[in-house]
Tab-separated table of C-alpha atoms in Angstrom:
chain	number	residue	atom	x	y	z
A	152	MET	CA	-25.811	20.199	11.952
A	153	ARG	CA	-26.006	17.508	9.348
A	154	VAL	CA	-23.432	17.914	6.084
A	155	LEU	CA	-24.122	15.109	3.295
A	156	GLY	CA	-26.365	13.370	5.821
A	157	ILE	CA	-23.708	13.196	8.518
A	158	ASP	CA	-23.678	14.729	12.008
A	159	VAL	CA	-20.927	17.437	12.198
A	160	ASP	CA	-19.961	19.477	15.227
A	161	THR	CA	-18.688	22.944	15.713
A	162	THR	CA	-14.791	21.650	16.223
A	163	ARG	CA	-14.949	20.017	12.763
A	164	LEU	CA	-16.624	23.020	11.282
A	165	ARG	CA	-13.704	25.254	12.554
A	166	GLN	CA	-11.120	22.755	11.311
A	167	TRP	CA	-12.821	22.877	7.920
A	168	ARG	CA	-12.826	26.831	7.848
A	169	ASP	CA	-8.962	26.600	8.444
A	170	TRP	CA	-8.625	24.251	5.452
A	171	LEU	CA	-10.926	25.945	3.152
A	172	MET	CA	-10.593	29.588	4.109
A	173	PRO	CA	-7.168	30.187	5.783
A	174	ASP	CA	-5.867	33.788	6.381
A	175	ALA	CA	-3.184	33.372	3.863
A	176	GLN	CA	-3.927	31.064	1.000
A	177	PRO	CA	-1.571	29.656	-1.804
A	178	TYR	CA	-1.482	30.935	-5.128
A	179	LEU	CA	0.782	29.704	-8.213
A	180	VAL	CA	2.803	32.354	-10.038
A	181	PRO	CA	5.141	31.673	-12.841
A	182	ALA	CA	8.541	30.120	-11.931
A	183	GLY	CA	10.960	32.649	-10.899
A	184	SER	CA	8.412	35.495	-10.268
A	185	ALA	CA	7.873	35.136	-6.709
A	186	ALA	CA	10.349	37.841	-5.934
A	187	GLY	CA	8.580	40.220	-8.469
A	188	PHE	CA	5.406	39.923	-6.184
A	189	GLY	CA	7.341	40.567	-3.162
A	190	ARG	CA	7.061	36.897	-2.026
A	191	THR	CA	9.288	33.718	-1.731
A	192	ASP	CA	8.371	30.375	-3.278
A	193	GLU	CA	6.961	28.155	-0.325
A	194	PRO	CA	5.652	25.049	-1.475
A	195	ASN	CA	6.568	23.267	1.805
A	196	ARG	CA	3.715	25.168	3.370
A	197	LEU	CA	1.264	23.013	1.494
A	198	THR	CA	-0.466	20.519	3.800
A	199	PRO	CA	-2.224	17.690	2.354
A	200	GLU	CA	-5.525	19.394	3.313
A	201	LEU	CA	-4.598	22.570	1.507
A	202	ARG	CA	-3.426	20.738	-1.364
A	203	ASP	CA	-6.827	19.222	-1.660
A	204	THR	CA	-8.620	22.449	-1.026
A	205	PHE	CA	-6.751	24.256	-3.673
A	206	GLU	CA	-6.243	21.292	-6.019
A	207	LEU	CA	-2.562	21.827	-6.082
A	208	TYR	CA	-1.292	18.634	-7.339
A	209	ASP	CA	0.733	19.647	-10.289
A	210	LEU	CA	2.928	22.674	-9.740
A	211	SER	CA	4.701	22.044	-13.130
A	212	GLY	CA	7.636	24.479	-12.208
A	213	ARG	CA	5.342	27.239	-10.924
A	214	ALA	CA	6.328	28.986	-7.482
A	215	VAL	CA	3.642	28.879	-4.543
A	216	VAL	CA	3.329	32.048	-2.856
A	217	TRP	CA	1.066	32.535	0.012
A	218	LEU	CA	-1.468	35.752	-0.067
A	219	THR	CA	-3.993	37.595	2.138
A	220	ARG	CA	-7.116	38.769	0.451
A	221	ARG	CA	-5.617	42.192	0.168
A	222	GLN	CA	-2.440	40.836	-1.013
A	223	ALA	CA	-4.190	38.414	-3.804
A	224	ARG	CA	-5.970	41.614	-5.229
A	225	GLU	CA	-2.621	42.910	-6.308
A	226	LEU	CA	-2.054	39.775	-8.613
A	227	PRO	CA	-2.425	40.396	-12.518
A	228	PRO	CA	-5.839	39.131	-13.486
A	229	ALA	CA	-4.340	36.533	-15.791
A	230	VAL	CA	-2.638	35.051	-12.931
A	231	ARG	CA	-5.848	35.011	-10.362
A	232	GLY	CA	-7.723	33.292	-13.210
A	233	ALA	CA	-5.287	30.561	-13.949
A	234	GLN	CA	-5.511	29.223	-10.594
A	235	PRO	CA	-6.597	25.308	-10.360
A	236	ALA	CA	-9.383	26.110	-7.925
A	237	ALA	CA	-11.411	28.856	-6.317
A	238	HIS	CA	-10.072	31.043	-3.316
A	239	ARG	CA	-12.719	31.588	-0.643
A	240	TRP	CA	-12.423	34.006	2.218
A	241	PRO	CA	-14.239	34.016	5.494
A	242	SER	CA	-17.027	36.496	6.357
A	243	ARG	CA	-17.380	38.515	9.440
A	244	ASP	CA	-20.461	36.777	9.875
A	245	GLU	CA	-19.805	33.404	11.316
A	246	SER	CA	-23.026	31.868	10.313
A	247	ARG	CA	-22.580	32.985	6.670
A	248	THR	CA	-18.988	31.426	6.685
A	249	SER	CA	-20.507	28.146	7.890
A	250	ALA	CA	-23.197	28.122	5.244
A	251	ARG	CA	-20.553	28.600	2.707
A	252	ILE	CA	-18.489	25.682	3.815
A	253	VAL	CA	-21.372	23.352	3.983
A	254	ARG	CA	-22.270	24.630	0.390
A	255	TYR	CA	-18.686	23.755	-0.762
A	256	ILE	CA	-18.782	20.240	0.700
A	257	GLU	CA	-22.249	19.323	-0.412
A	258	PHE	CA	-22.031	20.711	-4.065
A	259	GLY	CA	-22.277	17.927	-6.629
A	260	ARG	CA	-22.011	15.234	-3.904
A	261	ARG	CA	-24.509	12.658	-3.020
A	262	VAL	CA	-25.955	12.513	0.467
A	263	SER	CA	-24.882	9.328	2.279
A	264	ARG	CA	-27.743	7.201	3.079
A	265	HIS	CA	-26.306	4.845	5.782
A	266	ARG	CA	-29.255	6.034	7.959
A	267	ASN	CA	-31.646	4.351	5.588
A	268	VAL	CA	-29.910	0.785	5.733
A	269	SER	CA	-32.134	-1.647	7.761
A	270	GLU	CA	-30.941	-3.060	10.947
A	271	ALA	CA	-31.417	-6.607	9.280
A	272	THR	CA	-28.923	-5.654	6.618
A	273	TRP	CA	-26.503	-4.371	9.086
A	274	ARG	CA	-26.533	-7.499	10.979
A	275	ALA	CA	-26.212	-9.653	7.907
A	276	ALA	CA	-23.179	-7.633	6.753
A	277	ALA	CA	-21.443	-7.748	10.029
A	278	GLY	CA	-19.766	-11.197	9.544
A	279	THR	CA	-18.360	-10.171	6.181
A	280	LEU	CA	-17.661	-6.452	6.687
A	281	PRO	CA	-17.261	-6.246	10.618
A	282	ASN	CA	-16.348	-2.579	10.469
A	283	ALA	CA	-18.650	-1.218	7.672
A	284	ARG	CA	-21.381	0.180	10.026
A	285	ALA	CA	-19.013	2.046	12.274
A	286	LEU	CA	-17.369	3.635	9.055
A	287	ALA	CA	-20.431	4.470	7.270
A	288	GLY	CA	-21.285	8.196	7.642
A	289	ARG	CA	-17.976	9.523	8.867
A	290	PHE	CA	-15.745	12.267	7.665
A	291	PRO	CA	-12.077	11.673	7.927
A	292	ALA	CA	-9.978	13.554	10.387
A	293	HIS	CA	-7.521	14.716	7.706
A	294	SER	CA	-6.867	14.381	4.097
A	295	GLY	CA	-5.293	11.048	2.766
A	296	PRO	CA	-7.634	8.143	3.726
A	297	ASN	CA	-9.150	6.719	0.330
A	298	CYS	CA	-11.472	4.308	-1.297
A	299	PHE	CA	-9.066	1.386	-1.055
A	300	GLY	CA	-8.464	1.752	2.583
A	301	ALA	CA	-12.172	2.235	3.428
A	302	VAL	CA	-12.856	-1.210	1.543
A	303	MET	CA	-10.165	-2.898	3.535
A	304	ALA	CA	-11.070	-1.403	6.558
A	305	ALA	CA	-14.826	-2.377	6.067
A	306	ALA	CA	-13.653	-6.071	5.573
A	307	GLY	CA	-11.702	-6.147	8.994
A	308	VAL	CA	-8.154	-4.679	8.060
A	309	ASP	CA	-7.293	-2.721	11.367
A	310	GLY	CA	-6.652	0.972	10.879
A	311	ALA	CA	-6.689	0.972	7.004
A	312	GLU	CA	-9.447	3.685	7.019
A	313	ARG	CA	-6.858	6.076	8.471
A	314	LEU	CA	-4.367	5.575	5.471
A	315	TRP	CA	-3.707	6.900	2.115
A	316	MET	CA	-3.783	3.243	1.070
A	317	GLN	CA	-1.582	2.744	-1.969
A	318	ARG	CA	-2.312	0.332	-5.098
A	319	GLU	CA	0.029	-2.331	-4.100
A	320	PRO	CA	-1.386	-3.396	-0.738
A	321	PHE	CA	-4.722	-3.038	-2.235
A	322	GLU	CA	-3.899	-5.584	-4.940
A	323	SER	CA	-2.450	-7.674	-2.509
A	324	TRP	CA	-5.455	-7.780	-0.299
A	325	LEU	CA	-7.776	-8.403	-3.344
A	326	ALA	CA	-5.523	-11.417	-4.494
A	327	GLU	CA	-5.515	-12.859	-0.766
A	328	ARG	CA	-9.051	-12.311	0.309
A	329	THR	CA	-11.179	-12.159	-2.921
A	330	ALA	CA	-12.185	-14.318	-5.878
A	331	PRO	CA	-13.247	-12.967	-9.249
A	332	GLY	CA	-16.960	-12.239	-9.693
A	333	GLY	CA	-19.951	-11.235	-7.673
A	334	PRO	CA	-23.392	-9.842	-7.992
A	335	ASP	CA	-23.973	-6.258	-7.135
A	336	HIS	CA	-27.090	-6.954	-5.015
A	337	GLU	CA	-25.575	-9.470	-2.611
A	338	LEU	CA	-23.196	-8.821	0.485
A	339	GLY	CA	-19.252	-8.588	0.028
A	340	THR	CA	-18.943	-7.892	-3.791
A	341	VAL	CA	-15.730	-5.726	-4.300
A	342	LEU	CA	-16.460	-3.231	-7.160
A	343	VAL	CA	-13.056	-2.078	-8.741
A	344	TRP	CA	-12.720	0.298	-11.396
A	345	ARG	CA	-9.536	0.164	-13.552
A	346	SER	CA	-8.105	2.505	-16.132
A	347	PRO	CA	-7.067	1.059	-19.719
A	348	ASP	CA	-3.567	0.248	-18.397
A	349	GLY	CA	-4.923	-1.994	-15.803
A	350	LEU	CA	-4.352	0.077	-12.694
A	351	VAL	CA	-7.115	0.266	-10.158
A	352	GLN	CA	-8.621	3.554	-9.771
A	353	HIS	CA	-11.492	3.321	-7.320
A	354	ALA	CA	-13.142	0.541	-5.211
A	355	ALA	CA	-16.366	0.219	-3.244
A	356	VAL	CA	-17.832	-2.753	-1.420
A	357	THR	CA	-21.596	-4.030	-1.420
A	358	LEU	CA	-23.375	-4.450	1.868
A	359	GLY	CA	-26.314	-6.299	0.672
A	360	ASP	CA	-30.141	-5.283	-0.093
A	361	GLY	CA	-28.814	-2.879	-2.965
A	362	TRP	CA	-26.640	-0.738	-0.899
A	363	ALA	CA	-22.861	0.005	-1.198
A	364	LEU	CA	-19.946	1.616	0.746
A	365	HIS	CA	-17.272	3.684	-0.633
A	366	LYS	CA	-15.223	6.963	-0.014
A	367	PRO	CA	-15.095	8.905	-3.086
A	368	SER	CA	-11.663	10.518	-2.937
A	369	GLN	CA	-8.698	10.901	-0.463
A	370	GLY	CA	-9.600	14.607	0.360
A	371	TRP	CA	-10.775	15.771	3.742
A	372	MET	CA	-14.142	16.773	2.341
A	373	SER	CA	-15.032	13.410	1.091
A	374	PRO	CA	-16.758	10.963	3.816
A	375	THR	CA	-17.297	7.233	3.806
A	376	LYS	CA	-20.779	6.899	2.654
A	377	VAL	CA	-23.435	4.496	1.751
A	378	LEU	CA	-25.345	4.750	-1.368
A	379	ARG	CA	-27.579	2.586	-3.746
A	380	VAL	CA	-25.286	0.262	-5.859
A	381	GLU	CA	-26.359	2.187	-8.921
A	382	ASP	CA	-25.669	5.692	-7.654
A	383	VAL	CA	-21.998	4.503	-6.599
A	384	LYS	CA	-21.563	3.151	-9.995
A	385	LEU	CA	-22.900	6.548	-11.650
A	386	SER	CA	-20.588	8.336	-9.372
A	387	SER	CA	-17.630	6.325	-10.117
A	388	ARG	CA	-17.993	6.356	-14.001
A	389	ALA	CA	-15.081	8.083	-15.860
A	390	ALA	CA	-13.916	7.804	-19.358
A	391	GLY	CA	-11.891	4.735	-20.067
A	392	ARG	CA	-12.616	2.929	-16.804
A	393	HIS	CA	-13.841	-0.512	-16.726
A	394	LEU	CA	-15.598	-1.999	-13.702
A	395	HIS	CA	-14.417	-5.485	-12.567
A	396	ARG	CA	-16.355	-7.410	-9.675
A	397	HIS	CA	-14.560	-9.738	-6.803
A	398	HIS	CA	-16.307	-11.236	-4.123
A	399	ILE	CA	-14.886	-11.674	-0.505
A	400	ARG	CA	-14.040	-15.149	0.388
């Protein structure tokens, strides 16, 4: 099976099912009310993958309770409707469950076009971005790996693709390995988006011939993909962000 243009086996699909449709799922309820629902507040059960699935990034003093589908129906409608993200439950029909998982991952996301990059472009990129081809068109094994680590790993930083790379090491790498400026159509231009306060928010790197590599988010559902440079810029655009360019030395 291909998802976003990437080959996916049944083992990975089963893992995605556990992250997207666990038998008990987290719900936010008003602080102090968990006992009233016959539950206890258990935020420590939130793995990074479940936090990304259910978009539980800001608990804001609310309790996290874990409910089966039947138990969730007993919540007041106002509480169910106030959840940050939708809850999905598996079907008895495994094929339908798999189809829903794929729809979730593909919805609103661009297909990776790593298969469309020519052999000549990959060969030319290998000197500057020795790991780019191996990274392109791959889903992460877990949540955490992000855009900064993908760019650094493509440029040869061993193991960076497995980490939730923070801003500070990425900024240090930019300072040590790149210089300001660079054309979008050439190999080795690092595209960096910053918010008005100057903090780096996203990064990608060009492969040459109009292609670029990036990982849209740190989520388990976000692969390292190849797109046309213009599509990377479109998908990375956000209010207040400004695009800066550096070239790998």
